[in-house]
XYZ file of C-alpha atoms in Angstrom:
143
model
C -92.224 73.355 -45.723
C -89.609 74.943 -43.518
C -85.928 73.944 -44.095
C -84.660 75.076 -40.492
C -86.546 72.061 -38.969
C -84.152 69.846 -40.944
C -80.841 71.894 -39.996
C -79.096 71.862 -36.788
C -79.765 74.522 -34.347
C -76.216 75.486 -34.243
C -75.649 76.450 -37.849
C -76.122 80.089 -38.914
C -78.220 79.713 -42.005
C -78.558 83.580 -42.281
C -74.727 83.458 -43.500
C -75.102 80.909 -46.259
C -74.512 81.929 -49.847
C -76.053 79.328 -52.223
C -75.464 79.092 -55.939
C -78.267 77.704 -57.921
C -77.614 76.764 -61.561
C -80.345 75.371 -63.945
C -80.630 76.004 -67.587
C -84.633 75.935 -67.401
C -85.959 79.527 -66.728
C -89.027 78.168 -64.814
C -86.610 75.906 -62.508
C -85.084 79.152 -61.609
C -88.148 80.921 -60.948
C -89.457 77.972 -58.739
C -86.149 77.895 -56.810
C -86.380 81.583 -56.152
C -89.762 81.168 -54.781
C -88.509 78.332 -52.462
C -85.493 80.459 -51.584
C -87.273 83.747 -50.568
C -88.940 82.188 -47.661
C -85.432 81.708 -46.085
C -82.486 83.864 -45.326
C -79.837 82.453 -47.581
C -78.209 84.713 -50.192
C -78.756 83.038 -53.528
C -77.090 83.512 -56.786
C -78.790 82.281 -59.748
C -77.203 81.053 -62.945
C -78.754 79.854 -66.100
C -75.706 77.936 -67.451
C -72.499 76.180 -66.523
C -70.467 79.315 -67.712
C -72.356 81.895 -65.494
C -71.828 79.303 -62.550
C -68.148 79.183 -63.156
C -68.101 82.966 -62.956
C -70.117 83.164 -59.808
C -67.763 80.820 -58.301
C -64.663 82.853 -59.074
C -66.204 85.615 -57.747
C -68.087 84.813 -54.678
C -67.385 82.387 -51.528
C -70.156 79.742 -52.231
C -71.367 77.488 -49.440
C -73.673 75.413 -51.216
C -74.533 74.610 -55.045
C -77.846 73.250 -56.232
C -76.720 72.009 -59.692
C -78.775 70.968 -62.705
C -76.928 68.285 -64.608
C -78.283 68.412 -68.178
C -76.892 71.765 -69.589
C -75.402 72.608 -72.839
C -71.688 73.392 -73.052
C -70.596 73.359 -69.542
C -72.637 70.663 -67.995
C -73.477 69.894 -64.269
C -71.099 66.613 -64.890
C -68.239 69.199 -65.829
C -68.877 71.389 -62.536
C -68.917 68.203 -60.598
C -65.556 66.956 -62.075
C -63.950 70.376 -61.364
C -65.271 70.353 -57.865
C -63.943 67.001 -57.236
C -60.538 67.805 -58.733
C -60.306 71.021 -56.377
C -60.425 73.354 -59.242
C -62.417 75.867 -57.155
C -59.968 75.859 -54.400
C -61.892 73.952 -51.822
C -64.684 71.540 -51.995
C -68.119 72.919 -52.445
C -71.221 70.823 -51.261
C -73.352 69.975 -54.106
C -76.765 68.847 -54.460
C -77.694 67.742 -57.970
C -81.013 68.562 -59.107
C -81.912 66.432 -62.205
C -84.715 64.734 -64.090
C -82.336 61.838 -64.620
C -83.219 59.437 -61.941
C -81.305 56.228 -63.182
C -79.012 54.681 -60.765
C -75.963 55.013 -63.071
C -76.354 58.747 -63.100
C -76.810 58.852 -59.456
C -73.882 56.714 -58.921
C -71.667 59.004 -61.461
C -72.583 61.950 -59.525
C -71.496 60.517 -56.164
C -68.169 59.450 -57.592
C -67.817 62.803 -59.012
C -68.354 64.000 -55.465
C -72.082 65.142 -55.323
C -73.221 65.401 -51.794
C -76.932 64.394 -52.700
C -79.371 63.867 -55.503
C -82.592 65.444 -55.699
C -85.035 64.069 -58.408
C -87.071 66.623 -60.500
C -89.579 67.971 -60.129
C -88.408 69.153 -56.706
C -90.494 67.791 -53.822
C -90.122 68.253 -50.198
C -87.456 65.764 -49.991
C -85.196 68.722 -51.252
C -85.285 70.256 -47.908
C -84.261 67.132 -46.095
C -81.513 66.947 -48.587
C -80.199 70.398 -48.010
C -80.583 70.192 -44.313
C -78.426 66.871 -44.182
C -75.683 68.391 -46.422
C -75.507 71.801 -44.697
C -75.263 69.686 -41.097
C -72.724 67.270 -42.570
C -70.259 70.378 -43.262
C -70.893 72.208 -40.197
C -70.365 69.354 -38.054
C -67.024 68.612 -40.230
C -65.485 72.026 -40.446
C -67.330 73.795 -37.596
C -68.599 76.440 -40.084
C -69.716 76.390 -43.589
C -67.403 79.253 -44.924
C-alpha cells in the first residue's frame, strides 16, 4: 500500500519527521517496516519519556502514538499537546488496541487528529494521508 496515493500532490513528504511511540517492541518493528518504504524521517520511542525527549530535541511533524503505556501514557502526551506544552500543536494519530467509543471520544477531546485500531491495517495510510493533507492545507507547510 502506498501512502502517497492518500496525500495531496503538493505536499512534500520527503521533509516530514514522524515520531512513532509504542511500548511494544514488535509494533515498533512493524512500523519501521512500513515506514522504510517512504521518505519520512522517523524517530522511534519505546515509552512516553523517550517521546517527550524527542519532542524537545526535534521538530516533529506528526506523532503516531500508542495510548496504553506505563508511566507517561499516550493520554498524558495528548493532554500536553492539547495544552500547547510543546510550543505548537503537533498532529497526532492514536494507535491503540482500545477501540471502544469512550476511548476514541476521549482522544478526540484531547486533540487527537485520528485513531487507528491495532492491529494496524491499510486504514492507517488513509488516516495518515488525511491528517497530513489537513495540516498542509491549513498552514501551507507542515513544519
